[in-house]
Coordinates of C-alpha atoms in Angstrom, one line a residue:
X33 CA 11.8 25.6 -23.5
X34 CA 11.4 23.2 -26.4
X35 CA 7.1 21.9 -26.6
X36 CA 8.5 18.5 -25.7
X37 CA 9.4 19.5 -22.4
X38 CA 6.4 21.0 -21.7
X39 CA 4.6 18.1 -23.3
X40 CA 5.9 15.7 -21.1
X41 CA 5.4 17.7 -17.8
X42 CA 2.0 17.9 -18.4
X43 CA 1.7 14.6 -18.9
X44 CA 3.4 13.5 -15.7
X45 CA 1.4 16.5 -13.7
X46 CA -1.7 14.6 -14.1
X47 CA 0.2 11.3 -12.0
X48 CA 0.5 11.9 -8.6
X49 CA 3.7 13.0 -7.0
X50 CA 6.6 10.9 -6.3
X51 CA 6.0 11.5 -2.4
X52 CA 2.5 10.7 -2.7
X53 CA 3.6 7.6 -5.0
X54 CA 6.0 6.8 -2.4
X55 CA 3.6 6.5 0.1
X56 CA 1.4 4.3 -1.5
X57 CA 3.8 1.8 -3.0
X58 CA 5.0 2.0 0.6
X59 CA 2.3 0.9 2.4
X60 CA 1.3 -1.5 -0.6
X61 CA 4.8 -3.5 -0.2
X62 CA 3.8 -3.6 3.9
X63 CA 0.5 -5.0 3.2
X64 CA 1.6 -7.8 1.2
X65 CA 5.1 -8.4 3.5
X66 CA 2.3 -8.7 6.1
X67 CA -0.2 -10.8 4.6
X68 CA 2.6 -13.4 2.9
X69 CA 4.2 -14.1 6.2
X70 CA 0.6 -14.3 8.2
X71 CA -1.6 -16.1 5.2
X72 CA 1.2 -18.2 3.3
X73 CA 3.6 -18.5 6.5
X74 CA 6.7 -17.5 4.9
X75 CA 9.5 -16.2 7.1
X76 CA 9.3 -12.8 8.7
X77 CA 11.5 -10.5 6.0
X78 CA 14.8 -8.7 6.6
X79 CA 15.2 -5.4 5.4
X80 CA 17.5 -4.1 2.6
X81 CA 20.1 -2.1 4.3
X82 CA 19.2 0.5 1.3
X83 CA 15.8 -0.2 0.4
X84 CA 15.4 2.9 -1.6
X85 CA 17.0 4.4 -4.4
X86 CA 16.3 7.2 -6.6
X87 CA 17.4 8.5 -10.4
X88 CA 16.2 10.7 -13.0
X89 CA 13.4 9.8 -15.6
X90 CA 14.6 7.5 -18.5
X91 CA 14.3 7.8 -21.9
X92 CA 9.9 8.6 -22.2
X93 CA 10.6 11.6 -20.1
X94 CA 13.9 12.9 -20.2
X95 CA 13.3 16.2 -21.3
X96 CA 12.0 16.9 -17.5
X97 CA 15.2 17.0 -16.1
X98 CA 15.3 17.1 -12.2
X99 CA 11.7 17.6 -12.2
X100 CA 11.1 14.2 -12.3
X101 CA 12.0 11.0 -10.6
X102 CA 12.0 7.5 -10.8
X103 CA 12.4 5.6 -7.3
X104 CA 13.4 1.5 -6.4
X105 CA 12.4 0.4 -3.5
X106 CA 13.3 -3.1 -2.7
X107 CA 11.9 -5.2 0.8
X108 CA 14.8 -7.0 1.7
X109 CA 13.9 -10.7 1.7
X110 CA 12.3 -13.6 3.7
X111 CA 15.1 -16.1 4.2
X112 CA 14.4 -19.3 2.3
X113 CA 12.3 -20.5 -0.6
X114 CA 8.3 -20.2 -0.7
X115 CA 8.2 -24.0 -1.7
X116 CA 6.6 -24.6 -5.0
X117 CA 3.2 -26.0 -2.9
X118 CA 2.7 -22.4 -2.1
X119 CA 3.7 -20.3 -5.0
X120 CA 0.2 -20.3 -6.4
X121 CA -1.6 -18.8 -3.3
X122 CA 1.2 -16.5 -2.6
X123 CA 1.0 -14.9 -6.3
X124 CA -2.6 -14.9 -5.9
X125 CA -2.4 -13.0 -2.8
X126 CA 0.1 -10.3 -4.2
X127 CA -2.1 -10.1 -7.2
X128 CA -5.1 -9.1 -5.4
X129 CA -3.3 -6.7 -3.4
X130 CA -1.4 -5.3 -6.1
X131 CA -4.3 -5.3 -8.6
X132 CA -6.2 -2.7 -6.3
X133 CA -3.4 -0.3 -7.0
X134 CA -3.4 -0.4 -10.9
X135 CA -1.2 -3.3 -11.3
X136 CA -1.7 -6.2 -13.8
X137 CA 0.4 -9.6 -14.0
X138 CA 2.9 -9.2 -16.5
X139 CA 4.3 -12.5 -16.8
X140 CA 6.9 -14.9 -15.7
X141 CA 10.9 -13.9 -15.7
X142 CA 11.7 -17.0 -14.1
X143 CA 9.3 -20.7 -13.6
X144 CA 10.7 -23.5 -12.8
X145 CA 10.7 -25.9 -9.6
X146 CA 12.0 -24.0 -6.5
X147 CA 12.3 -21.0 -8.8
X148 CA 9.8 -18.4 -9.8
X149 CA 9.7 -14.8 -10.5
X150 CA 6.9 -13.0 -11.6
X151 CA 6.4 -9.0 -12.9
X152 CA 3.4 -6.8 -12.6
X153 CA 3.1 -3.1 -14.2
X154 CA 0.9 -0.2 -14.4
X155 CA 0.2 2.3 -16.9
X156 CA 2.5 4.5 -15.2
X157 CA 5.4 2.6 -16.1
X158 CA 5.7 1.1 -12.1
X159 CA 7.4 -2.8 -12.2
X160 CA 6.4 -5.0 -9.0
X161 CA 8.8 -8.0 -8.9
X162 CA 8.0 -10.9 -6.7
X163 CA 9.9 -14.4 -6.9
X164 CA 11.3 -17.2 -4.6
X165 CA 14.5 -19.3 -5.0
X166 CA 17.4 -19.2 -2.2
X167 CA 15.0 -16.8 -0.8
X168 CA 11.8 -14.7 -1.1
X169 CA 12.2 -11.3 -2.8
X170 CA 9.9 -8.3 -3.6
X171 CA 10.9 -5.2 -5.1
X172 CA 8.9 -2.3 -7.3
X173 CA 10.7 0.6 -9.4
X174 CA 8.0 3.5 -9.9
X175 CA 7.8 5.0 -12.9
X176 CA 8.7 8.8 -13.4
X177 CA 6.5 10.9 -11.3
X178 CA 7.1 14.6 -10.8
X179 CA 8.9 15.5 -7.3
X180 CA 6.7 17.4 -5.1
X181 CA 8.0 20.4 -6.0
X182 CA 7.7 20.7 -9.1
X183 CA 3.9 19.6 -9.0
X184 CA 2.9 21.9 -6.6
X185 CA 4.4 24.4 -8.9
X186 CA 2.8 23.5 -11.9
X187 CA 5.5 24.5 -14.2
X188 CA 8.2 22.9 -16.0
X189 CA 11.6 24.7 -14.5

């Protein structure tokens, strides 16, 4: 088992888990779904028929194999664009929210009238997405985090 391998397990055994990951992104996404459509009155969103998808670690962490995992999780979309008006309060709101999980404002992909897409990260590699054009969209790929597994085990395989 070459040091590399074990070099990057132990650095993704102090992270939590991906299921404990999972939950919390989970329940993060929820919380600002919720609080867009009840604070900024967007539309009530429609789930992704696949909201999550899964794939081993990219290139940082590549020597771990099937011991770790990166997830995507996306939440579907609120039909119809956040007008421009709104954008500012509704990035504000997801930046608080996301802010007290780690996340910082990247930047702007996209800002233009009736278009805007912003990207936060965390120093685990995570990538929140959130923009508006034909229609309201928020998505977040995790970084790699062990499986469960694997963490509880302590060892790489």
């Amino acid at each position: 088992m070459s040091s590399s391998k074990n070099e990057q397990f132990t650095e993704l055994a102090k992270r939590p888990d991906i299921e404990q990951i999972n939950g919390e992104y989970e329940r993060m996404l929820e919380q600002i779904r919720d609080q867009l459509v009840a604070e900024i009155g967007i539309t009530a969103w429609v789930p992704d028929e696949n909201p999550r998808r899964a794939s081993l670690c990219g290139a940082e962490f590549n020597d771990v194999g099937g011991d770790g995992e990166v997830r995507l999780y996306s939440s579907g979309h609120s039909p119809g664009n956040l007008p421009d008006a709104k954008w500012a309060d509704a990035l504000k709101l997801v930046e608080s929210i996301v802010g007290q999980h780690g996340f910082k404002l990247h930047g702007a992909v996209v800002d233009r009238p009736g278009d805007h897409e912003v990207t936060f990260g965390n120093d685990w590699g995570a990538e929140l997405l959130f923009g508006t054009a034909k229609n309201t969209t928020l998505s977040i790929t995790t970084g790699c985090h062990l499986t469960q597994e694997a963490h509880q085990r302590g060892t790489p395989k």
